[in-house]
Amino acid sequence: HVQLVESGGGSVQAGGSLRLACAASKYTYMENCMGWFRQAPGKEREAVAGIYEDAYYVDSVKGRFTISQDKSKNTMWLQMNSLNPEDTAMYYCAADRCTYWPNYNRLWGQGTQVTVS
């Protein structure tokens, strides 16, 4: 039973934009808070953005990325602007207890690849 499904990844040139989406089951959204993570080849996974009472961002994406959600649609988005090659990674949607941010580990999506050249 797949509970988190990401979409919207792709390949863009530096300076471009992408919008990622994460669709969750209604139960998942009711019981958890959501966040975006990424992992580049050879690097550790990092928390990119979370949304829990407020929006939280890793310093490297502040001012460029925007996290949003529509709980009525059980969907979360990550608008990524001014992309640069350092943003290249597999992006994952994750869910966990709200207070666990940024150490979410309860549920993970399959990931969507973002490549910036």
Short mmCIF file of C-alpha atoms in Angstrom, two decimals:
data_model
loop_
_atom_site.label_atom_id
_atom_site.label_comp_id
_atom_site.label_asym_id
_atom_site.label_seq_id
_atom_site.Cartn_x
_atom_site.Cartn_y
_atom_site.Cartn_z
CA HIS A 1 0.00 0.00 0.00
CA VAL A 2 1.79 3.09 -1.30
CA GLN A 3 1.16 6.04 0.96
CA LEU A 4 3.42 8.76 -0.45
CA VAL A 5 3.87 9.37 -4.17
CA GLU A 6 6.16 12.06 -5.53
CA SER A 7 6.00 13.57 -8.99
CA GLY A 8 7.35 16.55 -10.90
CA GLY A 9 11.04 15.83 -11.09
CA GLY A 10 13.02 16.22 -14.28
CA SER A 11 16.00 17.86 -15.94
CA VAL A 12 16.38 21.61 -16.16
CA GLN A 13 19.07 24.12 -16.89
CA ALA A 14 20.57 26.21 -14.15
CA GLY A 15 18.27 29.06 -13.26
CA GLY A 16 15.18 27.08 -14.15
CA SER A 17 12.27 25.95 -12.01
CA LEU A 18 10.50 22.75 -11.11
CA ARG A 19 7.52 21.99 -8.93
CA LEU A 20 7.44 18.73 -7.04
CA ALA A 21 4.26 17.23 -5.68
CA CYS A 22 3.68 14.62 -3.00
CA ALA A 23 0.33 12.90 -2.82
CA ALA A 24 -0.48 11.14 0.42
CA SER A 25 -3.29 9.00 1.65
CA LYS A 26 -5.88 10.77 3.75
CA TYR A 27 -4.85 8.79 6.80
CA THR A 28 -1.19 9.66 6.29
CA TYR A 29 -1.97 13.34 6.13
CA MET A 30 -4.18 13.21 9.19
CA GLU A 31 -1.62 11.45 11.35
CA ASN A 32 1.64 13.11 10.24
CA CYS A 33 3.44 16.22 9.18
CA MET A 34 5.20 16.28 5.83
CA GLY A 35 8.56 17.31 4.54
CA TRP A 36 10.95 17.16 1.61
CA PHE A 37 14.36 15.55 1.70
CA ARG A 38 17.03 15.03 -0.91
CA GLN A 39 20.05 12.85 -1.43
CA ALA A 40 22.75 13.48 -3.98
CA PRO A 41 25.15 10.74 -5.09
CA GLY A 42 27.84 10.21 -2.49
CA LYS A 43 26.20 12.53 0.00
CA GLU A 44 24.05 12.05 3.04
CA ARG A 45 20.34 12.65 2.88
CA GLU A 46 19.38 16.14 4.01
CA ALA A 47 16.15 17.75 5.07
CA VAL A 48 15.21 20.41 2.54
CA ALA A 49 11.88 21.79 3.69
CA GLY A 50 9.21 20.93 6.21
CA ILE A 51 5.83 22.33 7.02
CA TYR A 52 4.53 22.24 10.59
CA GLU A 53 2.87 25.33 12.00
CA ASP A 54 5.44 27.18 9.91
CA ALA A 55 7.68 26.41 6.97
CA TYR A 56 11.25 25.34 7.59
CA TYR A 57 14.07 25.37 5.04
CA VAL A 58 17.68 24.33 4.90
CA ASP A 59 19.82 27.43 4.46
CA SER A 60 20.93 26.50 0.95
CA VAL A 61 17.38 26.73 -0.45
CA LYS A 62 15.99 29.68 1.51
CA GLY A 63 14.59 32.29 -0.84
CA ARG A 64 14.51 29.85 -3.76
CA PHE A 65 12.27 26.99 -2.63
CA THR A 66 8.75 27.21 -1.26
CA ILE A 67 6.90 24.42 0.48
CA SER A 68 3.13 24.40 0.51
CA GLN A 69 0.28 22.00 1.12
CA ASP A 70 -3.43 21.55 0.63
CA LYS A 71 -4.72 19.28 3.36
CA SER A 72 -8.08 18.97 1.64
CA LYS A 73 -6.24 17.34 -1.28
CA ASN A 74 -3.73 15.46 0.89
CA THR A 75 -1.01 16.99 -1.23
CA MET A 76 2.22 18.87 -0.58
CA TRP A 77 4.34 20.75 -3.10
CA LEU A 78 7.86 22.07 -3.36
CA GLN A 79 8.28 24.97 -5.76
CA MET A 80 11.93 25.18 -6.70
CA ASN A 81 13.20 28.30 -8.41
CA SER A 82 16.66 29.49 -9.42
CA LEU A 83 17.87 25.92 -9.49
CA ASN A 84 21.58 25.29 -9.62
CA PRO A 85 23.63 22.13 -10.20
CA GLU A 86 24.09 21.69 -6.44
CA ASP A 87 20.34 21.02 -6.22
CA THR A 88 20.74 17.87 -8.30
CA ALA A 89 19.53 14.96 -6.19
CA MET A 90 16.80 12.44 -5.64
CA TYR A 91 14.03 14.24 -3.81
CA TYR A 92 11.88 12.39 -1.34
CA CYS A 93 8.65 13.16 0.39
CA ALA A 94 8.50 11.98 3.99
CA ALA A 95 6.02 11.96 6.82
CA ASP A 96 6.37 11.57 10.56
CA ARG A 97 5.28 13.08 13.83
CA CYS A 98 5.43 16.83 13.50
CA THR A 99 7.85 17.35 16.39
CA TYR A 100 10.38 14.99 14.85
CA TRP A 101 11.34 17.48 12.12
CA PRO A 102 13.93 17.27 10.58
CA ASN A 103 14.44 13.65 11.65
CA TYR A 104 11.47 12.19 9.78
CA ASN A 105 11.64 8.46 9.21
CA ARG A 106 8.14 7.00 9.47
CA LEU A 107 7.06 7.03 5.82
CA TRP A 108 8.94 7.68 2.59
CA GLY A 109 8.00 8.04 -1.00
CA GLN A 110 9.88 6.39 -3.84
CA GLY A 111 11.64 9.61 -4.81
CA THR A 112 11.75 11.78 -7.88
CA GLN A 113 14.97 12.75 -9.63
CA VAL A 114 15.92 16.39 -10.11
CA THR A 115 18.85 17.10 -12.41
CA VAL A 116 20.17 20.62 -12.97
CA SER A 117 22.81 21.25 -15.60
#
